[in-house]
Amino acid sequence: MTELVRLSKRMSELGLSSRREADEWIARGWVRVDGQVISELGSKVLPHQKITVERQAAAEQSKRVTVLINKPMGYVSGQAEDGYTPAVALIKAENRWADDPSPETFHPTQLRSLVPAGRLDIDSVGLLILTQDGRVAKTLIGQDTAIEKEYLVRVQYTKEGKLPESDLKKLCFGLWMDGKPLLAAKVRWQNDDQLSFTLREGKKRQIRRMCDMVGLKVIGLKRVRIGKVKLGDLPVGQWRYLRPDEQF
């Protein structure tokens, strides 16, 4: 027998919206199942049933913005903590990159529900994504995401000589963290003291902890790419809109 599934969950699976968005739209009467308006939260559907959304929902979704920021050191990704300022505080007209090609006009309403899709440690810099769009957040931080994130990591070897090739291979595959094996990573030398890390997961302080396991001390860490979206020439402390042609 085919099992019933929550309508909001099914909409999220189909990429129509995030679950939270779906619940908002259902409450507003903007969702139809097989042509019938469904306005009761918690309603369930069968996987084969046709789900459509009203034009108002699509119009509201299209107004939601996603921004890229080059996070400086000393800013936290999410909520303000221990006296540190959250990165969203940098999203204001005067910090917008002068070379941003987007025709989008900045308005303070864009700060409403603008949340980080992923985290970047307080002492790390580089690409951070903030979005109002639940679909973008799900793509980047959903449970089954396979989006790559690339980092440039300046390191210092704390033992004699150079990092053995066997330990470089361990960084690529073979390390365990929090009782589980880490997914395979791509790690290679960029120059004498800088490594490039490409990961498909993001455990707390993962790169620093991985480096520590093989005797490397992290001196600096910068995220330069998330999926197909690159930090590029975006200056530190400035931001720009995600372009319509950019896909993670």
PDB file of C-alpha atoms in Angstrom:
ATOM      1  CA  MET A   1       0.000   0.000   0.000  1.00  0.00           C
ATOM      2  CA  THR A   2       1.270   3.481  -0.809  1.00  0.00           C
ATOM      3  CA  GLU A   3       1.753   5.505   2.357  1.00  0.00           C
ATOM      4  CA  LEU A   4       0.311   8.920   3.047  1.00  0.00           C
ATOM      5  CA  VAL A   5       2.874  11.660   3.595  1.00  0.00           C
ATOM      6  CA  ARG A   6       2.529  15.153   5.042  1.00  0.00           C
ATOM      7  CA  LEU A   7       1.693  17.660   2.325  1.00  0.00           C
ATOM      8  CA  SER A   8       4.426  20.107   3.434  1.00  0.00           C
ATOM      9  CA  LYS A   9       7.021  17.288   3.408  1.00  0.00           C
ATOM     10  CA  ARG A  10       5.930  16.188  -0.069  1.00  0.00           C
ATOM     11  CA  MET A  11       6.150  19.783  -1.361  1.00  0.00           C
ATOM     12  CA  SER A  12       9.681  20.014   0.024  1.00  0.00           C
ATOM     13  CA  GLU A  13      10.632  16.680  -1.619  1.00  0.00           C
ATOM     14  CA  LEU A  14       9.324  17.969  -4.957  1.00  0.00           C
ATOM     15  CA  GLY A  15      11.380  21.170  -4.620  1.00  0.00           C
ATOM     16  CA  LEU A  16       8.286  23.386  -4.630  1.00  0.00           C
ATOM     17  CA  SER A  17       9.167  25.052  -1.325  1.00  0.00           C
ATOM     18  CA  SER A  18      10.666  24.518   2.093  1.00  0.00           C
ATOM     19  CA  ARG A  19       8.415  22.854   4.682  1.00  0.00           C
ATOM     20  CA  ARG A  20       7.957  26.146   6.514  1.00  0.00           C
ATOM     21  CA  GLU A  21       6.981  27.913   3.279  1.00  0.00           C
ATOM     22  CA  ALA A  22       4.593  25.077   2.446  1.00  0.00           C
ATOM     23  CA  ASP A  23       2.829  25.448   5.806  1.00  0.00           C
ATOM     24  CA  GLU A  24       2.483  29.222   5.217  1.00  0.00           C
ATOM     25  CA  TRP A  25       1.003  28.667   1.757  1.00  0.00           C
ATOM     26  CA  ILE A  26      -1.375  25.939   2.950  1.00  0.00           C
ATOM     27  CA  ALA A  27      -2.665  28.256   5.697  1.00  0.00           C
ATOM     28  CA  ARG A  28      -3.275  30.959   3.063  1.00  0.00           C
ATOM     29  CA  GLY A  29      -5.162  28.578   0.768  1.00  0.00           C
ATOM     30  CA  TRP A  30      -2.495  28.742  -1.945  1.00  0.00           C
ATOM     31  CA  VAL A  31      -2.000  24.969  -2.346  1.00  0.00           C
ATOM     32  CA  ARG A  32      -4.150  22.581  -4.375  1.00  0.00           C
ATOM     33  CA  VAL A  33      -4.057  18.783  -4.432  1.00  0.00           C
ATOM     34  CA  ASP A  34      -5.652  17.281  -7.544  1.00  0.00           C
ATOM     35  CA  GLY A  35      -7.258  20.677  -8.120  1.00  0.00           C
ATOM     36  CA  GLN A  36      -8.779  20.982  -4.619  1.00  0.00           C
ATOM     37  CA  VAL A  37      -7.621  23.763  -2.271  1.00  0.00           C
ATOM     38  CA  ILE A  38      -6.087  22.295   0.913  1.00  0.00           C
ATOM     39  CA  SER A  39      -5.916  24.778   3.784  1.00  0.00           C
ATOM     40  CA  GLU A  40      -5.581  22.505   6.811  1.00  0.00           C
ATOM     41  CA  LEU A  41      -2.079  22.239   8.290  1.00  0.00           C
ATOM     42  CA  GLY A  42      -0.900  18.647   8.751  1.00  0.00           C
ATOM     43  CA  SER A  43      -2.907  17.390   5.759  1.00  0.00           C
ATOM     44  CA  LYS A  44      -1.517  14.255   4.103  1.00  0.00           C
ATOM     45  CA  VAL A  45      -1.317  13.182   0.466  1.00  0.00           C
ATOM     46  CA  LEU A  46      -0.404  10.130  -1.585  1.00  0.00           C
ATOM     47  CA  PRO A  47       2.842  10.359  -3.584  1.00  0.00           C
ATOM     48  CA  HIS A  48       1.052  10.162  -6.966  1.00  0.00           C
ATOM     49  CA  GLN A  49      -1.315  13.077  -6.242  1.00  0.00           C
ATOM     50  CA  LYS A  50      -0.757  16.285  -8.226  1.00  0.00           C
ATOM     51  CA  ILE A  51       0.246  19.311  -6.151  1.00  0.00           C
ATOM     52  CA  THR A  52       0.003  22.809  -7.599  1.00  0.00           C
ATOM     53  CA  VAL A  53       0.503  26.240  -6.035  1.00  0.00           C
ATOM     54  CA  GLU A  54      -1.267  29.508  -6.771  1.00  0.00           C
ATOM     55  CA  ARG A  55       0.492  32.308  -8.635  1.00  0.00           C
ATOM     56  CA  GLN A  56       0.720  34.400  -5.448  1.00  0.00           C
ATOM     57  CA  ALA A  57       3.009  31.773  -3.899  1.00  0.00           C
ATOM     58  CA  ALA A  58       5.368  31.756  -6.887  1.00  0.00           C
ATOM     59  CA  ALA A  59       5.385  35.584  -6.941  1.00  0.00           C
ATOM     60  CA  GLU A  60       6.222  35.762  -3.244  1.00  0.00           C
ATOM     61  CA  GLN A  61       8.962  33.174  -3.653  1.00  0.00           C
ATOM     62  CA  SER A  62      10.521  35.083  -6.570  1.00  0.00           C
ATOM     63  CA  LYS A  63      10.884  38.164  -4.319  1.00  0.00           C
ATOM     64  CA  ARG A  64      13.023  36.230  -1.826  1.00  0.00           C
ATOM     65  CA  VAL A  65      16.703  37.078  -2.076  1.00  0.00           C
ATOM     66  CA  THR A  66      19.919  35.131  -1.606  1.00  0.00           C
ATOM     67  CA  VAL A  67      23.160  36.983  -0.928  1.00  0.00           C
ATOM     68  CA  LEU A  68      26.841  36.073  -0.876  1.00  0.00           C
ATOM     69  CA  ILE A  69      29.061  37.721   1.677  1.00  0.00           C
ATOM     70  CA  ASN A  70      32.824  37.583   2.133  1.00  0.00           C
ATOM     71  CA  LYS A  71      32.714  37.115   5.910  1.00  0.00           C
ATOM     72  CA  PRO A  72      35.547  38.797   7.799  1.00  0.00           C
ATOM     73  CA  MET A  73      37.171  37.274  10.867  1.00  0.00           C
ATOM     74  CA  GLY A  74      35.411  38.022  14.159  1.00  0.00           C
ATOM     75  CA  TYR A  75      31.838  37.740  12.855  1.00  0.00           C
ATOM     76  CA  VAL A  76      29.588  34.803  13.686  1.00  0.00           C
ATOM     77  CA  SER A  77      27.501  33.125  10.982  1.00  0.00           C
ATOM     78  CA  GLY A  78      24.168  33.004  12.794  1.00  0.00           C
ATOM     79  CA  GLN A  79      22.766  34.444  16.015  1.00  0.00           C
ATOM     80  CA  ALA A  80      24.782  37.057  17.941  1.00  0.00           C
ATOM     81  CA  GLU A  81      26.761  35.313  20.676  1.00  0.00           C
ATOM     82  CA  ASP A  82      29.233  36.323  23.405  1.00  0.00           C
ATOM     83  CA  GLY A  83      29.246  39.922  22.228  1.00  0.00           C
ATOM     84  CA  TYR A  84      30.157  38.983  18.641  1.00  0.00           C
ATOM     85  CA  THR A  85      28.251  40.486  15.714  1.00  0.00           C
ATOM     86  CA  PRO A  86      26.368  38.242  13.262  1.00  0.00           C
ATOM     87  CA  ALA A  87      27.345  38.437   9.584  1.00  0.00           C
ATOM     88  CA  VAL A  88      23.833  39.614   8.622  1.00  0.00           C
ATOM     89  CA  ALA A  89      24.688  42.980  10.255  1.00  0.00           C
ATOM     90  CA  LEU A  90      26.986  43.616   7.259  1.00  0.00           C
ATOM     91  CA  ILE A  91      24.079  43.391   4.794  1.00  0.00           C
ATOM     92  CA  LYS A  92      23.368  47.084   4.264  1.00  0.00           C
ATOM     93  CA  ALA A  93      23.438  49.394   1.276  1.00  0.00           C
ATOM     94  CA  GLU A  94      26.877  50.864   1.993  1.00  0.00           C
ATOM     95  CA  ASN A  95      28.525  47.402   2.138  1.00  0.00           C
ATOM     96  CA  ARG A  96      27.133  46.202  -1.184  1.00  0.00           C
ATOM     97  CA  TRP A  97      29.909  45.431  -3.674  1.00  0.00           C
ATOM     98  CA  ALA A  98      30.134  48.257  -6.217  1.00  0.00           C
ATOM     99  CA  ASP A  99      30.683  45.670  -8.996  1.00  0.00           C
ATOM    100  CA  ASP A 100      27.578  43.606  -8.138  1.00  0.00           C
ATOM    101  CA  PRO A 101      26.036  42.874 -11.579  1.00  0.00           C
ATOM    102  CA  SER A 102      22.559  42.223 -10.155  1.00  0.00           C
ATOM    103  CA  PRO A 103      19.805  44.731 -11.058  1.00  0.00           C
ATOM    104  CA  GLU A 104      18.182  43.984  -7.661  1.00  0.00           C
ATOM    105  CA  THR A 105      17.581  47.054  -5.463  1.00  0.00           C
ATOM    106  CA  PHE A 106      18.413  46.719  -1.779  1.00  0.00           C
ATOM    107  CA  HIS A 107      15.537  47.193   0.650  1.00  0.00           C
ATOM    108  CA  PRO A 108      15.542  46.568   4.432  1.00  0.00           C
ATOM    109  CA  THR A 109      12.617  44.102   4.044  1.00  0.00           C
ATOM    110  CA  GLN A 110      15.159  41.744   2.462  1.00  0.00           C
ATOM    111  CA  LEU A 111      16.717  41.349   5.920  1.00  0.00           C
ATOM    112  CA  ARG A 112      13.515  39.709   7.183  1.00  0.00           C
ATOM    113  CA  SER A 113      14.089  35.964   7.601  1.00  0.00           C
ATOM    114  CA  LEU A 114      17.513  36.292   5.938  1.00  0.00           C
ATOM    115  CA  VAL A 115      19.366  33.363   7.499  1.00  0.00           C
ATOM    116  CA  PRO A 116      22.719  31.664   6.916  1.00  0.00           C
ATOM    117  CA  ALA A 117      22.569  28.490   4.818  1.00  0.00           C
ATOM    118  CA  GLY A 118      25.455  26.790   6.586  1.00  0.00           C
ATOM    119  CA  ARG A 119      28.042  28.094   8.997  1.00  0.00           C
ATOM    120  CA  LEU A 120      31.541  29.506   8.927  1.00  0.00           C
ATOM    121  CA  ASP A 121      33.522  29.684  12.180  1.00  0.00           C
ATOM    122  CA  ILE A 122      34.180  33.032  13.840  1.00  0.00           C
ATOM    123  CA  ASP A 123      37.915  32.718  13.066  1.00  0.00           C
ATOM    124  CA  SER A 124      37.344  31.648   9.434  1.00  0.00           C
ATOM    125  CA  VAL A 125      36.752  33.958   6.480  1.00  0.00           C
ATOM    126  CA  GLY A 126      35.276  33.761   3.019  1.00  0.00           C
ATOM    127  CA  LEU A 127      32.060  32.736   1.310  1.00  0.00           C
ATOM    128  CA  LEU A 128      28.906  32.666   3.427  1.00  0.00           C
ATOM    129  CA  ILE A 129      25.418  32.354   1.917  1.00  0.00           C
ATOM    130  CA  LEU A 130      22.424  34.102   3.516  1.00  0.00           C
ATOM    131  CA  THR A 131      18.979  33.443   2.087  1.00  0.00           C
ATOM    132  CA  GLN A 132      15.251  34.061   2.470  1.00  0.00           C
ATOM    133  CA  ASP A 133      14.559  31.131   0.144  1.00  0.00           C
ATOM    134  CA  GLY A 134      13.862  27.801   1.848  1.00  0.00           C
ATOM    135  CA  ARG A 135      14.740  25.899  -1.338  1.00  0.00           C
ATOM    136  CA  VAL A 136      18.284  27.326  -1.300  1.00  0.00           C
ATOM    137  CA  ALA A 137      18.701  26.449   2.385  1.00  0.00           C
ATOM    138  CA  LYS A 138      17.498  22.880   1.732  1.00  0.00           C
ATOM    139  CA  THR A 139      19.914  22.525  -1.207  1.00  0.00           C
ATOM    140  CA  LEU A 140      22.886  23.640   0.886  1.00  0.00           C
ATOM    141  CA  ILE A 141      22.182  22.221   4.343  1.00  0.00           C
ATOM    142  CA  GLY A 142      19.471  19.586   3.852  1.00  0.00           C
ATOM    143  CA  GLN A 143      20.181  16.112   5.247  1.00  0.00           C
ATOM    144  CA  ASP A 144      20.962  14.567   1.869  1.00  0.00           C
ATOM    145  CA  THR A 145      22.925  17.445   0.380  1.00  0.00           C
ATOM    146  CA  ALA A 146      26.007  16.520  -1.655  1.00  0.00           C
ATOM    147  CA  ILE A 147      27.053  20.098  -2.458  1.00  0.00           C
ATOM    148  CA  GLU A 148      30.842  20.500  -2.365  1.00  0.00           C
ATOM    149  CA  LYS A 149      32.470  23.258  -0.341  1.00  0.00           C
ATOM    150  CA  GLU A 150      36.046  24.295  -1.102  1.00  0.00           C
ATOM    151  CA  TYR A 151      38.455  25.903   1.372  1.00  0.00           C
ATOM    152  CA  LEU A 152      42.008  27.254   1.211  1.00  0.00           C
ATOM    153  CA  VAL A 153      43.789  26.393   4.446  1.00  0.00           C
ATOM    154  CA  ARG A 154      47.140  27.811   5.540  1.00  0.00           C
ATOM    155  CA  VAL A 155      48.884  25.302   7.804  1.00  0.00           C
ATOM    156  CA  GLN A 156      52.017  24.711   9.855  1.00  0.00           C
ATOM    157  CA  TYR A 157      53.370  21.198  10.475  1.00  0.00           C
ATOM    158  CA  THR A 158      54.009  20.722  14.196  1.00  0.00           C
ATOM    159  CA  LYS A 159      56.349  17.719  13.849  1.00  0.00           C
ATOM    160  CA  GLU A 160      59.796  17.199  12.288  1.00  0.00           C
ATOM    161  CA  GLY A 161      60.145  17.450   8.528  1.00  0.00           C
ATOM    162  CA  LYS A 162      57.172  17.507   6.169  1.00  0.00           C
ATOM    163  CA  LEU A 163      53.693  16.006   6.332  1.00  0.00           C
ATOM    164  CA  PRO A 164      54.031  12.372   5.135  1.00  0.00           C
ATOM    165  CA  GLU A 165      52.134  11.382   1.991  1.00  0.00           C
ATOM    166  CA  SER A 166      50.310   8.733   4.056  1.00  0.00           C
ATOM    167  CA  ASP A 167      48.854  11.456   6.303  1.00  0.00           C
ATOM    168  CA  LEU A 168      47.756  13.501   3.276  1.00  0.00           C
ATOM    169  CA  LYS A 169      45.911  10.370   2.085  1.00  0.00           C
ATOM    170  CA  LYS A 170      44.314  10.078   5.544  1.00  0.00           C
ATOM    171  CA  LEU A 171      42.965  13.613   5.202  1.00  0.00           C
ATOM    172  CA  CYS A 172      41.342  12.501   1.936  1.00  0.00           C
ATOM    173  CA  PHE A 173      39.863   9.339   3.433  1.00  0.00           C
ATOM    174  CA  GLY A 174      40.234   7.311   6.600  1.00  0.00           C
ATOM    175  CA  LEU A 175      39.687   9.738   9.495  1.00  0.00           C
ATOM    176  CA  TRP A 176      36.888   9.348  12.042  1.00  0.00           C
ATOM    177  CA  MET A 177      35.096  12.145  13.900  1.00  0.00           C
ATOM    178  CA  ASP A 178      32.403  11.981  16.598  1.00  0.00           C
ATOM    179  CA  GLY A 179      32.362   8.179  16.322  1.00  0.00           C
ATOM    180  CA  LYS A 180      31.742   8.091  12.548  1.00  0.00           C
ATOM    181  CA  PRO A 181      33.986   7.838   9.473  1.00  0.00           C
ATOM    182  CA  LEU A 182      34.230  11.089   7.528  1.00  0.00           C
ATOM    183  CA  LEU A 183      33.082  11.171   3.908  1.00  0.00           C
ATOM    184  CA  ALA A 184      35.845  11.124   1.306  1.00  0.00           C
ATOM    185  CA  ALA A 185      37.396  14.576   0.777  1.00  0.00           C
ATOM    186  CA  LYS A 186      39.730  16.060  -1.836  1.00  0.00           C
ATOM    187  CA  VAL A 187      42.833  17.481  -0.158  1.00  0.00           C
ATOM    188  CA  ARG A 188      45.883  18.673  -2.078  1.00  0.00           C
ATOM    189  CA  TRP A 189      48.786  21.055  -1.639  1.00  0.00           C
ATOM    190  CA  GLN A 190      48.400  24.467  -3.311  1.00  0.00           C
ATOM    191  CA  ASN A 191      51.896  25.579  -2.286  1.00  0.00           C
ATOM    192  CA  ASP A 192      54.386  24.890   0.543  1.00  0.00           C
ATOM    193  CA  ASP A 193      52.091  25.979   3.383  1.00  0.00           C
ATOM    194  CA  GLN A 194      48.598  25.964   1.894  1.00  0.00           C
ATOM    195  CA  LEU A 195      46.178  23.092   1.310  1.00  0.00           C
ATOM    196  CA  SER A 196      42.943  23.009  -0.665  1.00  0.00           C
ATOM    197  CA  PHE A 197      40.133  21.050   1.051  1.00  0.00           C
ATOM    198  CA  THR A 198      36.950  20.073  -0.804  1.00  0.00           C
ATOM    199  CA  LEU A 199      34.296  18.585   1.500  1.00  0.00           C
ATOM    200  CA  ARG A 200      30.748  17.265   1.104  1.00  0.00           C
ATOM    201  CA  GLU A 201      29.881  17.602   4.791  1.00  0.00           C
ATOM    202  CA  GLY A 202      30.356  20.242   7.454  1.00  0.00           C
ATOM    203  CA  LYS A 203      30.880  19.017  10.990  1.00  0.00           C
ATOM    204  CA  LYS A 204      31.698  21.684  13.569  1.00  0.00           C
ATOM    205  CA  ARG A 205      35.296  22.893  13.092  1.00  0.00           C
ATOM    206  CA  GLN A 206      35.849  19.862  10.865  1.00  0.00           C
ATOM    207  CA  ILE A 207      38.917  21.033   8.938  1.00  0.00           C
ATOM    208  CA  ARG A 208      40.720  22.267  12.060  1.00  0.00           C
ATOM    209  CA  ARG A 209      40.028  18.959  13.794  1.00  0.00           C
ATOM    210  CA  MET A 210      41.131  16.927  10.743  1.00  0.00           C
ATOM    211  CA  CYS A 211      44.385  18.877  10.547  1.00  0.00           C
ATOM    212  CA  ASP A 212      44.990  18.430  14.268  1.00  0.00           C
ATOM    213  CA  MET A 213      44.734  14.629  13.832  1.00  0.00           C
ATOM    214  CA  VAL A 214      47.758  14.602  11.488  1.00  0.00           C
ATOM    215  CA  GLY A 215      49.880  17.210  13.288  1.00  0.00           C
ATOM    216  CA  LEU A 216      48.931  20.273  11.242  1.00  0.00           C
ATOM    217  CA  LYS A 217      48.098  23.589  12.898  1.00  0.00           C
ATOM    218  CA  VAL A 218      45.645  25.786  10.976  1.00  0.00           C
ATOM    219  CA  ILE A 219      46.912  29.367  10.629  1.00  0.00           C
ATOM    220  CA  GLY A 220      44.140  30.625   8.343  1.00  0.00           C
ATOM    221  CA  LEU A 221      40.990  29.220   6.719  1.00  0.00           C
ATOM    222  CA  LYS A 222      39.027  30.713   3.829  1.00  0.00           C
ATOM    223  CA  ARG A 223      35.994  29.246   2.027  1.00  0.00           C
ATOM    224  CA  VAL A 224      36.212  30.018  -1.683  1.00  0.00           C
ATOM    225  CA  ARG A 225      33.414  27.965  -3.267  1.00  0.00           C
ATOM    226  CA  ILE A 226      30.025  26.391  -2.483  1.00  0.00           C
ATOM    227  CA  GLY A 227      28.884  24.079  -5.293  1.00  0.00           C
ATOM    228  CA  LYS A 228      29.333  26.024  -8.548  1.00  0.00           C
ATOM    229  CA  VAL A 229      29.188  29.431  -6.829  1.00  0.00           C
ATOM    230  CA  LYS A 230      32.601  31.020  -6.217  1.00  0.00           C
ATOM    231  CA  LEU A 231      33.724  33.812  -3.901  1.00  0.00           C
ATOM    232  CA  GLY A 232      35.663  35.354  -6.800  1.00  0.00           C
ATOM    233  CA  ASP A 233      36.716  38.992  -6.397  1.00  0.00           C
ATOM    234  CA  LEU A 234      34.134  39.872  -3.729  1.00  0.00           C
ATOM    235  CA  PRO A 235      36.013  42.066  -1.206  1.00  0.00           C
ATOM    236  CA  VAL A 236      36.146  41.187   2.518  1.00  0.00           C
ATOM    237  CA  GLY A 237      33.154  42.538   4.436  1.00  0.00           C
ATOM    238  CA  GLN A 238      31.133  43.184   1.266  1.00  0.00           C
ATOM    239  CA  TRP A 239      28.198  41.335  -0.276  1.00  0.00           C
ATOM    240  CA  ARG A 240      26.343  40.804  -3.538  1.00  0.00           C
ATOM    241  CA  TYR A 241      23.131  39.130  -4.708  1.00  0.00           C
ATOM    242  CA  LEU A 242      23.120  35.607  -6.124  1.00  0.00           C
ATOM    243  CA  ARG A 243      22.566  36.065  -9.864  1.00  0.00           C
ATOM    244  CA  PRO A 244      19.586  34.369 -11.548  1.00  0.00           C
ATOM    245  CA  ASP A 245      21.996  32.376 -13.761  1.00  0.00           C
ATOM    246  CA  GLU A 246      24.024  31.052 -10.784  1.00  0.00           C
ATOM    247  CA  GLN A 247      23.221  27.562  -9.521  1.00  0.00           C
ATOM    248  CA  PHE A 248      24.805  25.829  -6.556  1.00  0.00           C
TER     249      PHE A 248
END
